[in-house]
Coordinates of N, CA and C in Angstrom, one line a residue:
M1 N 0.9 -1.3 0.0 CA 0.0 0.0 0.0 C 0.8 1.3 -0.1
T2 N 0.5 2.4 -0.7 CA 1.4 3.4 -0.9 C 0.7 4.8 0.3
T3 N 1.8 5.3 0.4 CA 1.5 6.3 1.4 C 0.7 7.4 1.1
Q4 N -0.3 7.7 1.7 CA -1.4 8.6 1.2 C -1.5 9.8 2.1
V5 N -1.0 9.9 2.9 CA -0.7 11.0 3.9 C 0.6 11.2 4.9
I6 N 1.0 12.1 4.8 CA 2.5 12.5 5.5 C 2.0 13.4 7.1
V7 N 2.0 13.5 8.0 CA 1.9 14.2 9.1 C 3.1 15.1 9.4
L8 N 3.4 16.1 9.5 CA 4.7 16.7 10.2 C 4.1 17.3 11.4
N9 N 4.4 17.1 12.8 CA 4.1 17.4 13.6 C 5.8 18.0 14.3
G10 N 5.2 19.7 15.0 CA 6.2 20.1 15.6 C 5.3 21.6 16.0
G11 N 7.0 21.8 16.6 CA 6.3 23.8 17.3 C 6.2 24.7 16.3
S12 N 5.5 25.9 16.7 CA 5.4 26.6 15.8 C 6.8 27.4 15.3
S13 N 6.7 27.3 14.2 CA 8.3 27.8 13.5 C 9.3 27.1 13.7
S14 N 9.0 25.7 13.8 CA 10.2 24.8 13.8 C 10.5 24.1 12.0
G15 N 10.0 24.9 11.0 CA 10.2 24.2 10.1 C 9.5 23.5 9.1
K16 N 8.2 23.2 9.7 CA 7.1 22.2 8.9 C 7.1 22.7 7.6
S17 N 6.4 24.0 7.7 CA 6.2 24.4 6.3 C 7.1 24.2 5.5
G18 N 8.2 24.7 5.5 CA 9.3 24.7 4.9 C 9.6 23.0 4.2
I19 N 9.8 22.5 5.1 CA 9.6 21.0 4.7 C 8.3 20.4 3.7
A20 N 7.6 21.2 4.0 CA 6.1 20.3 3.4 C 6.4 20.9 1.8
R21 N 6.7 22.1 2.0 CA 7.3 22.3 0.3 C 8.2 21.9 -0.1
C22 N 9.4 21.6 0.4 CA 10.4 20.7 0.0 C 9.9 19.2 -0.5
L23 N 8.9 18.9 0.4 CA 8.4 17.2 -0.1 C 7.7 17.7 -1.4
Q24 N 6.7 18.4 -1.5 CA 6.4 18.8 -2.8 C 7.0 18.9 -4.1
A25 N 8.1 19.5 -3.9 CA 9.3 19.6 -5.0 C 9.8 18.5 -5.2
I26 N 10.1 17.5 -4.3 CA 10.9 16.2 -4.9 C 10.1 15.1 -4.8
L27 N 8.9 14.9 -4.1 CA 8.2 13.9 -4.4 C 7.8 13.6 -5.7
P28 N 7.6 12.5 -6.4 CA 7.1 12.0 -8.0 C 6.0 12.5 -8.2
E29 N 4.8 12.4 -7.2 CA 3.7 12.7 -7.5 C 3.2 14.1 -7.1
P30 N 2.2 14.5 -7.2 CA 2.0 15.8 -6.5 C 1.4 15.3 -5.3
W31 N 1.5 16.4 -4.5 CA 0.8 16.3 -2.7 C 0.1 17.5 -2.5
L32 N -0.9 17.7 -1.8 CA -1.4 18.8 -1.2 C -0.9 19.4 0.3
S33 N -0.8 20.4 0.2 CA 0.1 20.9 1.9 C -1.3 21.4 2.7
L34 N -1.7 21.0 3.9 CA -2.6 21.7 4.5 C -2.4 21.4 5.6
G35 N -2.6 22.8 6.8 CA -1.7 22.9 7.7 C -3.1 23.4 9.1
V36 N -2.8 22.8 10.1 CA -3.7 23.9 11.0 C -4.0 25.2 11.1
D37 N -3.1 26.2 10.5 CA -3.1 27.3 10.1 C -4.2 27.5 9.2
T38 N -4.4 26.8 8.0 CA -5.4 26.8 7.0 C -6.7 26.6 7.6
L39 N -7.1 26.0 8.8 CA -8.1 25.6 9.4 C -8.5 26.9 10.2
I40 N -7.5 27.5 10.9 CA -7.6 28.8 11.9 C -7.6 29.9 10.9
E41 N -7.3 30.2 9.9 CA -7.2 31.2 8.8 C -9.0 31.0 8.3
A42 N -9.7 30.2 7.9 CA -10.8 29.6 7.7 C -11.9 30.1 8.4
M43 N -11.6 30.0 9.5 CA -12.7 30.3 11.1 C -12.9 31.8 10.9
P44 N -14.3 31.9 11.6 CA -14.8 33.6 11.8 C -13.6 34.0 12.7
V45 N -13.2 35.4 12.8 CA -12.5 35.9 14.0 C -13.3 35.9 14.9
S46 N -14.5 35.8 15.1 CA -14.9 35.9 16.4 C -15.0 34.1 17.1
S47 N -14.5 33.4 16.6 CA -14.1 31.9 17.0 C -12.4 31.8 17.4
Q48 N -11.7 32.7 16.5 CA -10.2 33.1 16.9 C -10.0 34.0 18.2
T49 N -11.0 34.3 18.4 CA -10.9 35.0 20.2 C -11.9 35.0 20.9
S50 N -12.7 34.0 21.0 CA -13.8 33.3 22.2 C -13.2 32.2 22.8
A51 N -13.7 32.1 24.1 CA -13.4 31.0 25.1 C -13.6 29.7 24.1
S52 N -14.7 29.6 23.6 CA -15.3 28.1 23.0 C -14.5 28.1 21.4
G53 N -13.5 29.1 20.9 CA -12.8 28.7 19.7 C -11.4 28.5 20.1
I54 N -10.4 29.8 19.7 CA -9.4 29.0 20.2 C -8.5 30.8 20.1
Q55 N -7.9 30.6 21.3 CA -7.5 32.0 21.7 C -5.9 31.8 22.0
F56 N -5.5 33.0 21.9 CA -3.8 33.1 21.7 C -3.3 34.2 22.6
P57 N -3.3 33.9 24.0 CA -3.3 34.9 24.9 C -1.7 35.3 25.6
P58 N -1.3 36.4 25.5 CA 0.2 36.7 25.8 C 0.6 35.4 26.6
G59 N 2.2 35.5 26.5 CA 3.0 34.7 26.9 C 3.2 33.0 26.4
G60 N 2.5 32.9 25.0 CA 2.9 31.9 24.2 C 1.8 30.6 24.4
A61 N 1.0 30.7 25.1 CA -0.3 29.9 25.4 C -1.0 29.6 24.2
V62 N -1.5 28.6 24.2 CA -3.1 28.8 23.2 C -3.7 27.5 24.1
V63 N -5.4 28.2 24.1 CA -6.2 28.1 24.7 C -7.5 27.5 23.8
I64 N -7.8 26.1 23.8 CA -8.7 25.5 22.6 C -9.9 25.2 23.2
G65 N -11.1 25.8 22.6 CA -12.8 25.5 23.3 C -13.3 24.6 22.3
S66 N -14.6 24.2 22.9 CA -15.3 22.9 22.6 C -15.6 23.4 20.9
E67 N -15.8 24.7 20.4 CA -16.2 25.1 19.1 C -15.2 24.9 18.0
F68 N -13.8 25.1 18.6 CA -12.4 24.9 17.5 C -12.6 23.4 17.5
R69 N -12.7 22.7 18.8 CA -12.3 21.1 18.4 C -13.8 20.6 17.5
A70 N -14.5 21.3 17.5 CA -16.1 20.7 16.6 C -15.3 20.6 15.4
L71 N -14.9 22.3 14.9 CA -14.7 22.7 13.7 C -13.1 21.7 13.1
E72 N -12.5 21.7 14.3 CA -11.1 20.7 13.9 C -11.6 19.4 13.3
A73 N -12.7 18.8 14.4 CA -12.8 17.4 13.8 C -13.4 17.2 12.4
A74 N -14.3 18.2 11.9 CA -14.8 18.2 10.6 C -13.8 18.1 9.5
W75 N -12.6 19.2 10.0 CA -11.6 19.5 9.3 C -11.0 18.6 9.0
M76 N -10.4 17.7 9.9 CA -9.8 16.1 9.8 C -10.5 15.1 8.8
A77 N -11.7 14.8 9.2 CA -12.7 14.2 8.5 C -12.7 14.9 7.2
G78 N -12.6 16.2 6.4 CA -12.4 16.3 5.4 C -11.1 16.0 4.6
V79 N -9.9 16.1 5.4 CA -8.5 15.9 4.8 C -8.7 14.7 4.7
A80 N -9.3 14.0 5.5 CA -9.3 12.2 5.4 C -9.9 11.9 3.7
A81 N -11.3 12.9 3.8 CA -12.0 12.3 2.8 C -11.4 12.5 1.5
M82 N -10.4 13.8 1.6 CA -9.7 14.0 -0.1 C -8.7 12.8 0.0
A83 N -8.1 12.5 0.6 CA -6.8 10.9 0.6 C -7.6 10.1 0.9
Q84 N -9.0 9.8 0.9 CA -9.5 8.6 0.4 C -9.8 9.2 -1.0
A85 N -10.3 9.5 -1.6 CA -10.2 10.1 -3.2 C -9.6 10.3 -3.6
G86 N -8.3 9.8 -2.9 CA -6.9 9.9 -4.2 C -6.0 10.9 -4.2
A87 N -6.4 11.9 -3.3 CA -5.1 12.6 -3.1 C -4.1 12.6 -2.2
R88 N -3.2 13.0 -2.4 CA -1.8 12.6 -1.5 C -1.7 13.9 -0.7
I89 N -1.7 13.8 0.7 CA -1.8 15.0 1.7 C -0.6 14.9 2.5
I90 N 0.0 16.6 2.7 CA 0.5 16.7 3.9 C 0.1 17.5 4.9
V91 N 0.0 17.1 6.1 CA -0.6 17.6 7.2 C 0.5 18.1 8.0
D92 N 0.3 19.5 8.3 CA 1.2 20.5 9.0 C 0.5 21.1 10.1
D93 N 0.7 20.3 11.4 CA 0.1 20.2 12.5 C 0.9 20.6 13.9
V94 N 0.8 21.2 14.9 CA 1.5 21.2 16.1 C 0.1 20.4 17.4
F95 N 1.0 19.4 17.4 CA 0.3 18.7 18.4 C -0.1 19.2 19.7
L96 N -1.0 19.6 20.3 CA -0.6 20.7 21.4 C -1.3 19.5 22.8
G97 N -2.2 18.6 22.5 CA -2.5 18.2 23.1 C -1.8 16.7 23.2
G98 N -0.4 16.3 22.7 CA 0.5 15.2 22.6 C 0.2 14.0 22.0
A99 N -0.2 13.0 22.6 CA -0.8 11.6 22.3 C -2.3 12.0 22.1
A100 N -3.0 12.7 22.8 CA -4.6 13.2 22.4 C -4.9 13.6 21.0
S101 N -4.1 14.4 20.9 CA -3.8 15.1 19.2 C -3.8 14.1 18.2
Q102 N -2.7 12.9 18.5 CA -2.5 11.9 17.6 C -3.4 11.0 17.3
Q103 N -4.3 10.6 18.3 CA -5.5 9.9 18.5 C -6.4 10.5 17.5
R104 N -6.5 11.9 17.9 CA -7.8 12.4 16.8 C -7.3 12.2 15.4
W105 N -6.1 12.4 14.8 CA -5.5 12.0 13.9 C -5.9 10.8 13.2
Q106 N -5.5 9.7 14.2 CA -5.6 8.3 13.9 C -6.9 7.8 13.8
Q107 N -8.1 8.6 14.3 CA -9.3 8.5 14.0 C -9.7 8.6 12.9
A108 N -9.5 10.0 12.8 CA -9.9 10.6 11.5 C -9.4 9.6 10.1
L109 N -8.1 9.4 10.4 CA -7.5 9.0 8.8 C -7.7 7.4 9.0
G110 N -8.5 6.6 10.3 CA -8.9 5.3 9.8 C -7.5 4.2 9.2
T111 N -7.8 4.0 8.3 CA -7.1 2.8 7.4 C -6.4 3.4 6.4
L112 N -6.0 4.7 6.3 CA -5.4 5.2 5.3 C -3.7 5.1 6.0
R113 N -3.0 4.8 4.8 CA -1.5 4.5 5.0 C -0.8 5.9 5.5
V114 N -0.4 6.2 6.5 CA -0.1 7.7 6.8 C 1.2 7.5 7.5
L115 N 2.4 8.4 7.3 CA 3.8 8.2 7.6 C 4.1 9.6 8.6
A116 N 4.7 9.4 9.4 CA 5.1 10.3 10.4 C 4.7 10.1 11.9
H117 N 3.5 9.6 11.9 CA 3.0 9.0 13.5 C 2.3 7.9 13.5
Q118 N 2.6 6.8 14.3 CA 2.0 5.6 14.6 C 2.0 5.5 16.1
G119 N 0.9 5.6 16.8 CA 0.6 5.5 18.0 C 1.6 6.6 19.1
V120 N 2.4 6.5 19.7 CA 2.8 7.3 20.4 C 4.5 7.8 19.9
T121 N 5.0 6.7 19.0 CA 6.2 7.3 18.3 C 6.3 7.6 16.8
Y122 N 7.2 7.9 16.5 CA 7.0 8.2 14.8 C 7.7 7.4 14.2
D123 N 7.5 7.3 12.9 CA 7.9 6.6 11.5 C 9.3 7.6 11.3
V124 N 9.3 8.5 11.2 CA 10.5 9.4 10.9 C 10.9 10.4 11.9
E125 N 12.1 11.0 12.0 CA 12.0 12.0 13.4 C 13.3 12.9 12.3
V126 N 13.2 14.1 12.3 CA 14.3 15.0 11.9 C 14.4 16.4 12.8
D127 N 15.6 16.6 13.0 CA 16.0 17.7 13.7 C 16.0 19.4 13.0
T128 N 14.9 19.8 13.5 CA 15.5 21.1 12.2 C 16.0 22.4 12.5
T129 N 16.6 21.9 13.8 CA 17.7 22.8 14.5 C 19.0 22.9 13.9
H130 N 19.4 21.8 13.3 CA 20.4 22.0 12.7 C 20.7 21.2 11.4
T131 N 19.4 21.2 10.6 CA 19.1 20.8 9.3 C 18.4 21.4 8.3
E132 N 18.7 21.3 7.3 CA 18.3 22.5 6.3 C 16.6 21.7 6.0
A133 N 16.1 22.9 5.6 CA 14.5 21.7 5.3 C 14.6 20.8 4.1
L134 N 15.1 21.2 3.1 CA 15.5 20.1 2.1 C 16.2 18.5 2.3
D135 N 17.0 18.8 3.5 CA 17.8 17.6 3.9 C 16.5 16.9 4.8
C136 N 16.1 17.6 5.7 CA 15.0 16.7 6.3 C 13.9 16.3 5.0
A137 N 13.4 16.9 4.2 CA 12.2 16.8 3.2 C 12.8 15.3 2.3
R138 N 14.2 15.1 2.1 CA 14.9 14.3 1.6 C 14.6 13.0 2.6
A139 N 15.1 13.2 3.8 CA 15.0 12.3 4.7 C 13.6 11.4 4.9
I140 N 12.4 12.5 5.0 CA 11.3 11.7 4.9 C 10.4 11.2 3.5
A141 N 10.8 11.8 2.3 CA 10.7 11.4 1.1 C 11.4 10.1 1.0
A142 N 12.6 9.7 1.5 CA 12.9 8.2 1.4 C 12.4 7.0 2.2
C143 N 11.1 7.5 2.7 CA 10.5 6.8 3.6 C 9.1 6.3 3.1
V144 N 8.9 7.4 2.2 CA 7.5 7.4 1.3 C 7.7 6.2 0.3
T145 N 6.5 5.3 0.6 CA 6.3 4.1 -0.4 C 5.2 4.6 -1.4

């Protein structure tokens, strides 16, 4: 079975978006890149500032509410539907909830072939603190079947 989804997880500004663009450039098939930032930007401003949506108070914290979780679940199901329909997807996410975040993606993606997270361990780990995005992308692409 071929890889249908690549999940990139890391902190904000850790280089995930750059790696996603490099993967799109070096992988032989076309891949769509979708990030949690895409979801947040698509939400109404009221959901980006309310306790039920998502808030970014001073100090770097992120506060997630029930409205955001509902929209996130629908978005994840949509990403999975695109992959099931044949699109190859690179997901750029920040797992604020650790294992719980992984579990939400695993539930949404179901039986799709996913590279970059299985359970609580990773299929591939790259260190963007000392490695260029293109080199990280090459390491990930080498694992795509």
